[in-house]
PDB file of C-alpha atoms in Angstrom:
ATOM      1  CA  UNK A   1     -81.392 142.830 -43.038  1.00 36.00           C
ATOM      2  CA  UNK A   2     -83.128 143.069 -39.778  1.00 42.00           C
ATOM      3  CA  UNK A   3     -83.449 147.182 -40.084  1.00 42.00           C
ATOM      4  CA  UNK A   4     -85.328 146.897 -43.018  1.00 48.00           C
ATOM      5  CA  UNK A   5     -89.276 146.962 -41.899  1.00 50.00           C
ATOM      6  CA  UNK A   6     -91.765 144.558 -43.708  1.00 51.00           C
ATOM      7  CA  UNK A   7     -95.280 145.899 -43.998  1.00 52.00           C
ATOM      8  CA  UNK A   8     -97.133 142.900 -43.273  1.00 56.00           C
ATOM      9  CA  UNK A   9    -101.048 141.550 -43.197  1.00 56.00           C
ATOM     10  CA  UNK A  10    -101.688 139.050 -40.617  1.00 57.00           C
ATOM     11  CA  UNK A  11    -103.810 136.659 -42.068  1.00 55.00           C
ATOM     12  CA  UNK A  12    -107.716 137.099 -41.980  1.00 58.00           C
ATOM     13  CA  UNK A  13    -109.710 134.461 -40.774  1.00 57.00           C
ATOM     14  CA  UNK A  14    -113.315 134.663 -42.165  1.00 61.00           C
ATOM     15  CA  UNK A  15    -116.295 135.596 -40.038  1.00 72.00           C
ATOM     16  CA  UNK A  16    -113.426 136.205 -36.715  1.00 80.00           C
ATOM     17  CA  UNK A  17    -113.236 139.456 -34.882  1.00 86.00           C
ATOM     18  CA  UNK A  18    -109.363 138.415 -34.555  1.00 91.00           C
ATOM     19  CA  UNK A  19    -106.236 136.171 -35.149  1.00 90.00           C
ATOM     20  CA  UNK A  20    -105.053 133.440 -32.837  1.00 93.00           C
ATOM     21  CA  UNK A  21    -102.026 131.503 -33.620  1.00 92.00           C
ATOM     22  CA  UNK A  22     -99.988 128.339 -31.918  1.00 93.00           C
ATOM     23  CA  UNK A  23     -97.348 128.805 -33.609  1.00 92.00           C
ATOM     24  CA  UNK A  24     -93.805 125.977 -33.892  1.00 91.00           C
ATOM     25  CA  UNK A  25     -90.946 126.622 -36.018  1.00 90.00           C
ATOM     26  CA  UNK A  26     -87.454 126.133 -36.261  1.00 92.00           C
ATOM     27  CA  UNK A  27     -85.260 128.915 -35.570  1.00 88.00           C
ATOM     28  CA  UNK A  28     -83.203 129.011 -38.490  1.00 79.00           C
ATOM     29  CA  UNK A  29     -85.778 130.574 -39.784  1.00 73.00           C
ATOM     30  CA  UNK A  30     -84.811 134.048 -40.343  1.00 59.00           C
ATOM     31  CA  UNK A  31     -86.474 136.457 -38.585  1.00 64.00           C
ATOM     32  CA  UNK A  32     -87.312 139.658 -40.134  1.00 73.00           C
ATOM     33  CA  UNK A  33     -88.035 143.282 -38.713  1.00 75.00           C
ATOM     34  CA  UNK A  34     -91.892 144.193 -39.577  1.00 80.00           C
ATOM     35  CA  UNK A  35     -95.361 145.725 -38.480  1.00 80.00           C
ATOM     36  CA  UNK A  36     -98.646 145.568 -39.030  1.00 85.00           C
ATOM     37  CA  UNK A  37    -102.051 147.526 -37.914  1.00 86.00           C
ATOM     38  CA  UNK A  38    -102.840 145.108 -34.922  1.00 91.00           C
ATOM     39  CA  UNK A  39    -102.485 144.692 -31.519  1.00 94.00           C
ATOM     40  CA  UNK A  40    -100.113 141.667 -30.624  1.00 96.00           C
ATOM     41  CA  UNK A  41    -100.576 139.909 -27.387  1.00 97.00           C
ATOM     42  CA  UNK A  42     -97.337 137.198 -27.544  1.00 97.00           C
ATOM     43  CA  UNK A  43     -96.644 134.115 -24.966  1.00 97.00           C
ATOM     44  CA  UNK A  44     -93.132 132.472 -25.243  1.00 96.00           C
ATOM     45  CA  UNK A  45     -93.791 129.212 -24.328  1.00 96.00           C
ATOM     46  CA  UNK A  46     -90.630 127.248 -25.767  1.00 95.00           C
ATOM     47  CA  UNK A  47     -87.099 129.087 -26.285  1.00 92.00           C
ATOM     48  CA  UNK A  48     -85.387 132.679 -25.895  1.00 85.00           C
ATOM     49  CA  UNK A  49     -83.519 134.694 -27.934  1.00 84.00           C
ATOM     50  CA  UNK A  50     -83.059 138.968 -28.879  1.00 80.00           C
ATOM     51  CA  UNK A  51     -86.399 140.997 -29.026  1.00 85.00           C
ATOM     52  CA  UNK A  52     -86.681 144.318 -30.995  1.00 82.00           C
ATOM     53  CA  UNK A  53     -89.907 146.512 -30.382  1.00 86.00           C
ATOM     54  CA  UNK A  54     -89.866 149.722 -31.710  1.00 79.00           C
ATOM     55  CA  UNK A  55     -86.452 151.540 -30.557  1.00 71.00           C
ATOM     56  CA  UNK A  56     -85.284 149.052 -27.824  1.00 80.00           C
ATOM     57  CA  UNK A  57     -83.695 145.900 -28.187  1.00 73.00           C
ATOM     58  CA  UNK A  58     -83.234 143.426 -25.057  1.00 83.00           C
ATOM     59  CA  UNK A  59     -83.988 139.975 -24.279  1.00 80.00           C
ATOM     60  CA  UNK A  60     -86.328 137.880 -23.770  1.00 88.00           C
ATOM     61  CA  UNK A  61     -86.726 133.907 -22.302  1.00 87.00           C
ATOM     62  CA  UNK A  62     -89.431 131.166 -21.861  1.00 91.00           C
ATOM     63  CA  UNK A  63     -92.575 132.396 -20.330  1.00 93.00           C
ATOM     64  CA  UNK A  64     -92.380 136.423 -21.425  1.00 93.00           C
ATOM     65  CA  UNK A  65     -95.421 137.615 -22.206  1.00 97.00           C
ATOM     66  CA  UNK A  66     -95.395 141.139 -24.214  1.00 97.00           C
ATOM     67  CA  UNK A  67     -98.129 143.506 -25.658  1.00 98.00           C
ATOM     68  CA  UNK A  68     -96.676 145.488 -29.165  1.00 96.00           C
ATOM     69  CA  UNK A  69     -99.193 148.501 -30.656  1.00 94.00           C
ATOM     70  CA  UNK A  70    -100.155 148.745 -33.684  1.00 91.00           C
ATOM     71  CA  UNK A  71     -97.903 149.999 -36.562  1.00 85.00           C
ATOM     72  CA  UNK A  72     -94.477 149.389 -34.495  1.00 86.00           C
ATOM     73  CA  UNK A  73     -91.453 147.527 -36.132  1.00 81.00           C
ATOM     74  CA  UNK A  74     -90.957 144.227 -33.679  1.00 86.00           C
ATOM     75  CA  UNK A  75     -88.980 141.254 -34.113  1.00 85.00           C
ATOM     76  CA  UNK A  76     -88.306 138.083 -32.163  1.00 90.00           C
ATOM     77  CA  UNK A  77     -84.807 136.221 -33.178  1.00 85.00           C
ATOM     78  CA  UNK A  78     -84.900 132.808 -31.144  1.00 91.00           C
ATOM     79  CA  UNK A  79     -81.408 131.459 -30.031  1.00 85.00           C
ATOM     80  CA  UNK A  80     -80.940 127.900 -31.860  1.00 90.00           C
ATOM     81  CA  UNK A  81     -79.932 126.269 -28.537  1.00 88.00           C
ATOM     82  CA  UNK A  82     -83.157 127.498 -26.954  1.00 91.00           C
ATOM     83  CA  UNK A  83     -85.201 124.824 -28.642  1.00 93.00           C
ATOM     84  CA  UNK A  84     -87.357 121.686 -27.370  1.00 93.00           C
ATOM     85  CA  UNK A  85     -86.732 117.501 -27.966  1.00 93.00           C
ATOM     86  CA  UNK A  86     -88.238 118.491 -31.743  1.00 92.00           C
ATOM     87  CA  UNK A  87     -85.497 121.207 -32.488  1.00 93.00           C
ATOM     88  CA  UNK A  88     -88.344 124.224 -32.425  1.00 94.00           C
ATOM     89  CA  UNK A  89     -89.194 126.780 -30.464  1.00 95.00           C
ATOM     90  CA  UNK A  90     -93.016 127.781 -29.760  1.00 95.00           C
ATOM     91  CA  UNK A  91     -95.809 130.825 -28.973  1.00 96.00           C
ATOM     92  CA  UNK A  92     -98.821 131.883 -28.569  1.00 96.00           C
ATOM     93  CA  UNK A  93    -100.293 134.820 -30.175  1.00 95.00           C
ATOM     94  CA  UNK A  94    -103.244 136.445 -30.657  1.00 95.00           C
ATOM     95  CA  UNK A  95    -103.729 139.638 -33.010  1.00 93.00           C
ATOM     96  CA  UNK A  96    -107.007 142.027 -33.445  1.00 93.00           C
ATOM     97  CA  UNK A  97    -107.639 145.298 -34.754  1.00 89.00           C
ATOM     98  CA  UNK A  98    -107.966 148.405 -33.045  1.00 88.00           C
ATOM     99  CA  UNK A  99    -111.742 148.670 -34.403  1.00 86.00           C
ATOM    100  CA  UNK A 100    -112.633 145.722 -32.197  1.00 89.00           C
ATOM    101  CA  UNK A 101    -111.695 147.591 -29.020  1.00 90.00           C
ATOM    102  CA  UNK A 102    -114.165 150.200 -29.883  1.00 87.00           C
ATOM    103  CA  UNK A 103    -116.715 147.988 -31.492  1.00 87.00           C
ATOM    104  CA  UNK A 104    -116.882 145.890 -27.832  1.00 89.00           C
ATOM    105  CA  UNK A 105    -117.150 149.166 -26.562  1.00 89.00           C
ATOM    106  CA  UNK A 106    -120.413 150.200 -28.113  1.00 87.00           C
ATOM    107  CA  UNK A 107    -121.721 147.358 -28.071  1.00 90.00           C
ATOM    108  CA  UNK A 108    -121.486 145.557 -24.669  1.00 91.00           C
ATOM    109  CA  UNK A 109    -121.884 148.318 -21.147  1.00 91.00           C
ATOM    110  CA  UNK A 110    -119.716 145.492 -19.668  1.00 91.00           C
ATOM    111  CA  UNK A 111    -116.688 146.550 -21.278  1.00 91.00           C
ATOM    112  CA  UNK A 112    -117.208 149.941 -22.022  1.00 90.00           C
ATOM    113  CA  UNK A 113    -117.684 150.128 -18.206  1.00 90.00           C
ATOM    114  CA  UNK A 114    -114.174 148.541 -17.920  1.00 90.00           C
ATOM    115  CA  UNK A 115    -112.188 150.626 -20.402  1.00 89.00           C
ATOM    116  CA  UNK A 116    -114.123 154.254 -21.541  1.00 84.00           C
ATOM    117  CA  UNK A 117    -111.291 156.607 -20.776  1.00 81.00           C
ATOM    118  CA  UNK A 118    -108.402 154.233 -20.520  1.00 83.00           C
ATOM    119  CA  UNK A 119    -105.461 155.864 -23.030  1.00 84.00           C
ATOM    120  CA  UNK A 120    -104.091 153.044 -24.423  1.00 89.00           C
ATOM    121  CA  UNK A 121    -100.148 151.988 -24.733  1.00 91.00           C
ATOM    122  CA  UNK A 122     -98.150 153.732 -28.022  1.00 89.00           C
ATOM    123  CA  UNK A 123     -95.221 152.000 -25.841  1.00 93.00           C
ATOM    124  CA  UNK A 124     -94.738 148.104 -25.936  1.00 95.00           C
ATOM    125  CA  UNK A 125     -94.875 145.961 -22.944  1.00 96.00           C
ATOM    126  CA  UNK A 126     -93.801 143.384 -20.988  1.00 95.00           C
ATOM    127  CA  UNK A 127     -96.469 142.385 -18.125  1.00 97.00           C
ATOM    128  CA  UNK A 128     -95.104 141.411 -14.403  1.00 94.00           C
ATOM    129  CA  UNK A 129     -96.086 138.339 -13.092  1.00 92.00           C
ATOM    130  CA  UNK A 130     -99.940 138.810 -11.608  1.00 94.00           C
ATOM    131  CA  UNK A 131    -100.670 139.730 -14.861  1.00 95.00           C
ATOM    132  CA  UNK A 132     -98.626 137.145 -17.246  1.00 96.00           C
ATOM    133  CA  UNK A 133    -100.063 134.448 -15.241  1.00 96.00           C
ATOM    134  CA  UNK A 134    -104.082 135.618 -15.696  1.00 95.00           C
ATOM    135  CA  UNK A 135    -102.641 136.411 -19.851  1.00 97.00           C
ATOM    136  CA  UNK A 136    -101.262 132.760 -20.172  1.00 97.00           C
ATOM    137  CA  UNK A 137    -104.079 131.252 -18.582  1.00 96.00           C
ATOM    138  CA  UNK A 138    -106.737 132.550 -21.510  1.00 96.00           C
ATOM    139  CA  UNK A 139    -103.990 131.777 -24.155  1.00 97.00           C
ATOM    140  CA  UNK A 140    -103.429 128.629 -23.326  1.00 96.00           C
ATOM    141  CA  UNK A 141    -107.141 127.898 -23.037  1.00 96.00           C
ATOM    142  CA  UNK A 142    -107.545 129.109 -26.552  1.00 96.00           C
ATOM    143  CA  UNK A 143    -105.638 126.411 -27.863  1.00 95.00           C
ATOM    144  CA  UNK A 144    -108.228 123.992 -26.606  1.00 94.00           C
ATOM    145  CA  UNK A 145    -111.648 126.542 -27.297  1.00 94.00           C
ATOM    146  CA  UNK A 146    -114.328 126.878 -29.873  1.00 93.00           C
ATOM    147  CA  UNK A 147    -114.671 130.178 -31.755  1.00 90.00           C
ATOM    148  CA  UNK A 148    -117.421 131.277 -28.821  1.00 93.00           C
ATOM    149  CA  UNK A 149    -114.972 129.930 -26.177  1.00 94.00           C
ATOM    150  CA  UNK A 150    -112.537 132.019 -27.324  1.00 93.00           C
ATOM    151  CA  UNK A 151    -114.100 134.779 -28.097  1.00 93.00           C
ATOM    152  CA  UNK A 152    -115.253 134.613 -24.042  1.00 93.00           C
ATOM    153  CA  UNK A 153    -111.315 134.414 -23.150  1.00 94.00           C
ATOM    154  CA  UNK A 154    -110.640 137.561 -25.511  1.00 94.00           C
ATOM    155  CA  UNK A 155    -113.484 139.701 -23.192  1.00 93.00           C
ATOM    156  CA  UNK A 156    -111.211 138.564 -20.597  1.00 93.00           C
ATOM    157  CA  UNK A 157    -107.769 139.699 -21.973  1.00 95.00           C
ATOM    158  CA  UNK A 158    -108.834 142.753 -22.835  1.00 95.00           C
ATOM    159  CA  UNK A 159    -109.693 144.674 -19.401  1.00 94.00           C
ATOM    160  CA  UNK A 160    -106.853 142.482 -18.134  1.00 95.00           C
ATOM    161  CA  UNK A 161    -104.002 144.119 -20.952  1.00 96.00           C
ATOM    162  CA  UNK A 162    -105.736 147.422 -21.038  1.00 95.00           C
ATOM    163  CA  UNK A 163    -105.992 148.201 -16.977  1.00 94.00           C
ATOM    164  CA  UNK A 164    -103.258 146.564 -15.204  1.00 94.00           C
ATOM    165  CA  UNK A 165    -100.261 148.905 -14.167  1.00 93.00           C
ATOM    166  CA  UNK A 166     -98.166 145.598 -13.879  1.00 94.00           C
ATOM    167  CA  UNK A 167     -96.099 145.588 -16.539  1.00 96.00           C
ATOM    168  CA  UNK A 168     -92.571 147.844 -17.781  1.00 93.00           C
ATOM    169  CA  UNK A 169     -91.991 149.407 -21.102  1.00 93.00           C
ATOM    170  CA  UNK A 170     -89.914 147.876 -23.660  1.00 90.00           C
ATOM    171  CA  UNK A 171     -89.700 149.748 -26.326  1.00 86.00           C
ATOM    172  CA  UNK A 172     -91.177 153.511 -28.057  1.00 81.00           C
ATOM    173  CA  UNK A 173     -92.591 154.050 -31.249  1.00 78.00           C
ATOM    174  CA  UNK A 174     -90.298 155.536 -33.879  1.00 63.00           C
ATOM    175  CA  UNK A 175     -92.649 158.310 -34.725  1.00 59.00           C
ATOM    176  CA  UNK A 176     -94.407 161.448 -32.870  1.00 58.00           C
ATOM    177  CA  UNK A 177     -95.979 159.981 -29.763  1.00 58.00           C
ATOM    178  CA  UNK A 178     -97.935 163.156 -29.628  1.00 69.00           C
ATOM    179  CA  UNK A 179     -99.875 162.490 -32.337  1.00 73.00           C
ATOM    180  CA  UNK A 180    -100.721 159.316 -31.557  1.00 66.00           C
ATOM    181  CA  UNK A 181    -102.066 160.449 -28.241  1.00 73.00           C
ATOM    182  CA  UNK A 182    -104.262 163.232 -29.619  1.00 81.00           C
ATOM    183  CA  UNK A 183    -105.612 160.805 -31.853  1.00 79.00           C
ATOM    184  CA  UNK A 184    -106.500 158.596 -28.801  1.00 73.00           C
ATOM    185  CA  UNK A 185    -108.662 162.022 -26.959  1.00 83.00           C
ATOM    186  CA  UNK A 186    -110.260 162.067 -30.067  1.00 86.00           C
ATOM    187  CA  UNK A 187    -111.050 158.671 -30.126  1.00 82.00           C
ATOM    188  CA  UNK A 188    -112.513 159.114 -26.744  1.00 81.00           C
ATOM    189  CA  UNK A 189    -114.151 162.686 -27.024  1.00 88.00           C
ATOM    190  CA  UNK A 190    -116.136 161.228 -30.479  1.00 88.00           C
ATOM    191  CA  UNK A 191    -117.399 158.098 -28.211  1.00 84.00           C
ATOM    192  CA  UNK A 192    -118.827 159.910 -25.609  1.00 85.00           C
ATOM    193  CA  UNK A 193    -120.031 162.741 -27.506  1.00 90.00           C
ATOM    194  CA  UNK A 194    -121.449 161.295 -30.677  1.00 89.00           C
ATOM    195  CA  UNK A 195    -125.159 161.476 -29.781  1.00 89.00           C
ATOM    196  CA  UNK A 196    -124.952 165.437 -29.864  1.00 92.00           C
ATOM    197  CA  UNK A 197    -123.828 168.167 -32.238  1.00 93.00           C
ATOM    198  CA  UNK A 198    -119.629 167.956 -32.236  1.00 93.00           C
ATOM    199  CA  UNK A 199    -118.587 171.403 -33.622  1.00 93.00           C
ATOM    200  CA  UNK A 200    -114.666 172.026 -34.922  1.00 93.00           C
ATOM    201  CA  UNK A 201    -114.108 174.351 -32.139  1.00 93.00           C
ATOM    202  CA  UNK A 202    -115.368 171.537 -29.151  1.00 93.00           C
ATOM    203  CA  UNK A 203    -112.675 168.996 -30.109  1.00 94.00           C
ATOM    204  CA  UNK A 204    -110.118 171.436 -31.273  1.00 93.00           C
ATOM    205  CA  UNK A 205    -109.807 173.242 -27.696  1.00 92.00           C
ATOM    206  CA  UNK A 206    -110.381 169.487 -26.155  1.00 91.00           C
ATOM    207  CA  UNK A 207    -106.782 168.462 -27.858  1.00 89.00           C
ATOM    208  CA  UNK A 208    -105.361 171.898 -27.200  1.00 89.00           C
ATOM    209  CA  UNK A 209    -105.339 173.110 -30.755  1.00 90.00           C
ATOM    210  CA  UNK A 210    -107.290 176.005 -32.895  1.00 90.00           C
ATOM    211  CA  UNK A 211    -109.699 175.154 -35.483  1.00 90.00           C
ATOM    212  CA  UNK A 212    -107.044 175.511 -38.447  1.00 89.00           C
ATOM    213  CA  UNK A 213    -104.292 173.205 -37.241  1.00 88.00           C
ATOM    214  CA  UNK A 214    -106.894 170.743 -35.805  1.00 91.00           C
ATOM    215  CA  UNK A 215    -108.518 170.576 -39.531  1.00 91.00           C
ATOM    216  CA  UNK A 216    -104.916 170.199 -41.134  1.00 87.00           C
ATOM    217  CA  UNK A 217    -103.472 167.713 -38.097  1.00 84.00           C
ATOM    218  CA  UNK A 218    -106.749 165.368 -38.758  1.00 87.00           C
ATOM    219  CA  UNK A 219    -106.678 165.176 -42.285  1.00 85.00           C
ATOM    220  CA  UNK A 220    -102.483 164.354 -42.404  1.00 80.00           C
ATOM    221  CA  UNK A 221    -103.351 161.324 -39.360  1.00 76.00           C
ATOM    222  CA  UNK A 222    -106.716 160.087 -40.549  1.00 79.00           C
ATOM    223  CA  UNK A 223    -106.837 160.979 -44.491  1.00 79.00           C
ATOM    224  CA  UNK A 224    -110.167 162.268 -44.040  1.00 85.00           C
ATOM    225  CA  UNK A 225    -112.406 165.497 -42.629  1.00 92.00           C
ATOM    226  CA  UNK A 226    -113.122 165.306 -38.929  1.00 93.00           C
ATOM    227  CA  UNK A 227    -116.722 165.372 -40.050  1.00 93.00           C
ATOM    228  CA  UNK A 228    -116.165 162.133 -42.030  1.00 92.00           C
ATOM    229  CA  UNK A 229    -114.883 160.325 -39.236  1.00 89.00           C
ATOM    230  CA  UNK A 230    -117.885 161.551 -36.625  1.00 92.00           C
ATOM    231  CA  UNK A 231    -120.712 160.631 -39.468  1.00 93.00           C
ATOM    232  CA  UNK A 232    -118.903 157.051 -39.941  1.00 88.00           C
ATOM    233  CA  UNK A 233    -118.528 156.284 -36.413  1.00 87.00           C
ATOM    234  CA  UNK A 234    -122.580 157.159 -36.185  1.00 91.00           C
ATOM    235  CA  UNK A 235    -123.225 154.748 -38.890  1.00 91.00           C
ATOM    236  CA  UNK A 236    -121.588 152.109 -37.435  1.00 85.00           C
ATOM    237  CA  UNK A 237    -123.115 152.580 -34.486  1.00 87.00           C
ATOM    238  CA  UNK A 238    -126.533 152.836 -35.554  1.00 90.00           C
ATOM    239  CA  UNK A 239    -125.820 149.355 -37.708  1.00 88.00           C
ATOM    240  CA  UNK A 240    -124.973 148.089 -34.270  1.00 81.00           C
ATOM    241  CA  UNK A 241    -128.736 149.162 -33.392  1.00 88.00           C
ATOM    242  CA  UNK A 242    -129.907 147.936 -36.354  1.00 90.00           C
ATOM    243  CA  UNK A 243    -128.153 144.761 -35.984  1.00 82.00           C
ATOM    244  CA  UNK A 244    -129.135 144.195 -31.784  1.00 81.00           C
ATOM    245  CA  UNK A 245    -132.275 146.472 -30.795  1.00 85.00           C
ATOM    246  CA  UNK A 246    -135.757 146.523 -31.465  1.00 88.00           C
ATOM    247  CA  UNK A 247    -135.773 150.689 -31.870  1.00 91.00           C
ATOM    248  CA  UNK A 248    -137.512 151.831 -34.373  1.00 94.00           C
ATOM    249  CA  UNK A 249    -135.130 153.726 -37.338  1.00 95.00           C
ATOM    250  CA  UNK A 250    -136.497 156.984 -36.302  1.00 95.00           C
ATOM    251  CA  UNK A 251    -135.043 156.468 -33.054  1.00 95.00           C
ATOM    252  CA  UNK A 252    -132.141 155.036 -33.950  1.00 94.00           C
ATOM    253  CA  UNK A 253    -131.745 158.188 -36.017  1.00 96.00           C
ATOM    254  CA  UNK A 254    -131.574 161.060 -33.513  1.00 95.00           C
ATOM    255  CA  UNK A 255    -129.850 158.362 -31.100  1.00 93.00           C
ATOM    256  CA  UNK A 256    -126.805 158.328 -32.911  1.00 92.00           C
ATOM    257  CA  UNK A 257    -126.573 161.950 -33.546  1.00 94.00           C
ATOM    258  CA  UNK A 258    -128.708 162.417 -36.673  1.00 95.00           C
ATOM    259  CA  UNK A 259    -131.235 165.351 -36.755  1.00 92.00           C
ATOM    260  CA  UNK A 260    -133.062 164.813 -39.922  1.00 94.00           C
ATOM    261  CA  UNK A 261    -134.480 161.489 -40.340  1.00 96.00           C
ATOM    262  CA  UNK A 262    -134.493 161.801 -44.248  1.00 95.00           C
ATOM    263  CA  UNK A 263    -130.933 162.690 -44.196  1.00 96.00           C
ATOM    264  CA  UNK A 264    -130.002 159.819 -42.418  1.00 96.00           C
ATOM    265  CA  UNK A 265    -131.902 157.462 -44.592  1.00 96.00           C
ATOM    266  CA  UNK A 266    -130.091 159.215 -47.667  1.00 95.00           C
ATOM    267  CA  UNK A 267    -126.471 159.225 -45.830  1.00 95.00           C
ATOM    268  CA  UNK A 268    -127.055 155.501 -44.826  1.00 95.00           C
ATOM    269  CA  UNK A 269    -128.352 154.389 -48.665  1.00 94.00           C
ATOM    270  CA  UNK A 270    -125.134 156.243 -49.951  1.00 94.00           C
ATOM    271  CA  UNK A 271    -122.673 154.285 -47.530  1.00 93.00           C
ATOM    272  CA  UNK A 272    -124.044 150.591 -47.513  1.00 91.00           C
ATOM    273  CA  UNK A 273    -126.153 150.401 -51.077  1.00 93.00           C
ATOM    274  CA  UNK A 274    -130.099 149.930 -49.225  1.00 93.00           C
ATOM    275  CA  UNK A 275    -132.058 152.133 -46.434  1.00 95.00           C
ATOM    276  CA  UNK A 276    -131.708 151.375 -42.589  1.00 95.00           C
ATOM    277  CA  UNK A 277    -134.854 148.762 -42.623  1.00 94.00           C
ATOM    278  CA  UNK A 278    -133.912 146.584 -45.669  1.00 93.00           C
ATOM    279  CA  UNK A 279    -130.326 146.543 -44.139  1.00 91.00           C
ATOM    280  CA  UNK A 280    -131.945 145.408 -40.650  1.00 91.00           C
ATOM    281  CA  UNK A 281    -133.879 142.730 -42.600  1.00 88.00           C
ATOM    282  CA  UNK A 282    -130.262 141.255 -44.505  1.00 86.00           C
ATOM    283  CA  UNK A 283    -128.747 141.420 -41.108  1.00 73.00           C
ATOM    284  CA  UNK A 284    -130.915 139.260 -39.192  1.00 64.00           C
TER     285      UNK A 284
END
């Protein structure tokens, strides 16, 4: 039954920030209703058929190129007389996590300079034609790329998915949008505010909430303290600095919002299993 969701794992591909697929197939096969925490950038290059994305169903044709959000219940049922001289129908696709967005973020000014403050889509969508046409362009280069070629194409995607107002909705989550977008100003607030002191009552009146229902709306969305979350995006940033700068830990310490250098060491031991310099010296 189509309305029944499958939780699904796209597949990991070792020591790749993402997941690009050509995909053929016939389309007998059946196509089932399902989701999964990525982002999925999808090219219809061969066929057409009945799309569901979240609540809307409608369809789509050869050369539709559609962004879906993480977590929403999508599926694409190709028409069997929609098929190419080899009786199959064919994409493109490419899938990454929402970690990479903000990993690219802190690490290269090129991108962060391209998409700090952009509130990205709980809606899925379809992109107009200036758009598709830049979008099939770096798929269908992928197909011929290295890993570092396209991993190049995917710097390109991203500003162009993320910025362009040329595109129309296609479907809503089935869920609280609200949530989802106070999660995002989080996101956001946490990013640009990491370096300093980040008290309960900041990011509470940032979302519009008091202390008490911020605490309890966190906890239910993230499964952790707000606290948590701001002491595990500085360690991943300072492994970042660990990782690309010469700094010295000390600075690296009070750069990422650490005031006690000793506490730091002890917080960064407990998390990864060695201290800040004998993890620099296993990551280079």
């Amino acid at each position: 039954m189509k309305n029944t969701v499958i939780p699904y794992t796209l597949p990991e591909v070792k020591d790749h920030s993402f997941f690009f697929i050509s995909q053929h197939f016939a389309p007998d096969v059946e196509a089932k209703m399902h989701r999964h925490e990525a982002w999925e950038l999808y090219f219809v290059t061969q066929g057409r058929g009945v799309r569901m994305t979240g609540d809307t169903l409608m369809p789509f044709s050869e050369g539709d190129v559609a962004l879906i959000p993480p977590s929403m219940p999508h599926y694409w049922d190709y028409s069997p007389d929609s098929t190419d001289e080899n009786g199959e129908v064919r994409y493109l696709m490419v899938a990454f996590s929402p970690e990479l967005i903000d990993k690219c973020m802190a690490t290269f000014p090129e991108l962060k300079n391209v998409l700090y403050g952009q509130i990205l889509p709980t809606e899925a969508l379809k992109y107009g034609m200036e758009s598709a046409v830049r979008i099939k362009h770096s798929l269908m280069e992928m197909c011929e790329l290295d890993d570092i070629g396209q991993l190049s194409e995917m710097f390109r995607l991203l500003p162009v998915i993320f910025t362009t107002k040329d595109h129309t909705l296609i479907g809503k989550p089935i869920r609280i949008e609200r949530d989802i977008r106070r999660m995002q100003q989080v996101a956001t607030y946490v990013m640009a505010h990491y370096a300093h002191n980040i008290s309960l009552d900041d990011i509470a009146g940032h979302i519009g909430m008091n202390r008490s229902a911020f605490c309890t709306f966190f906890k239910r969305n993230k499964g952790m303290t707000f606290s948590q979350f701001v002491t595990n995006y500085r360690l991943d940033t300072a492994c970042e600095l660990l990782r690309t700068s010469q700094k010295q830990v000390s600075e690296i310490c009070f750069a990422v919002g650490f005031n006690d250098l000793p506490h730091f060491v002890r917080v960064f031991k407990a998390t990864y299993g060695l201290s800040p310099s004998k993890f620099r010296k296993t990551e280079r």
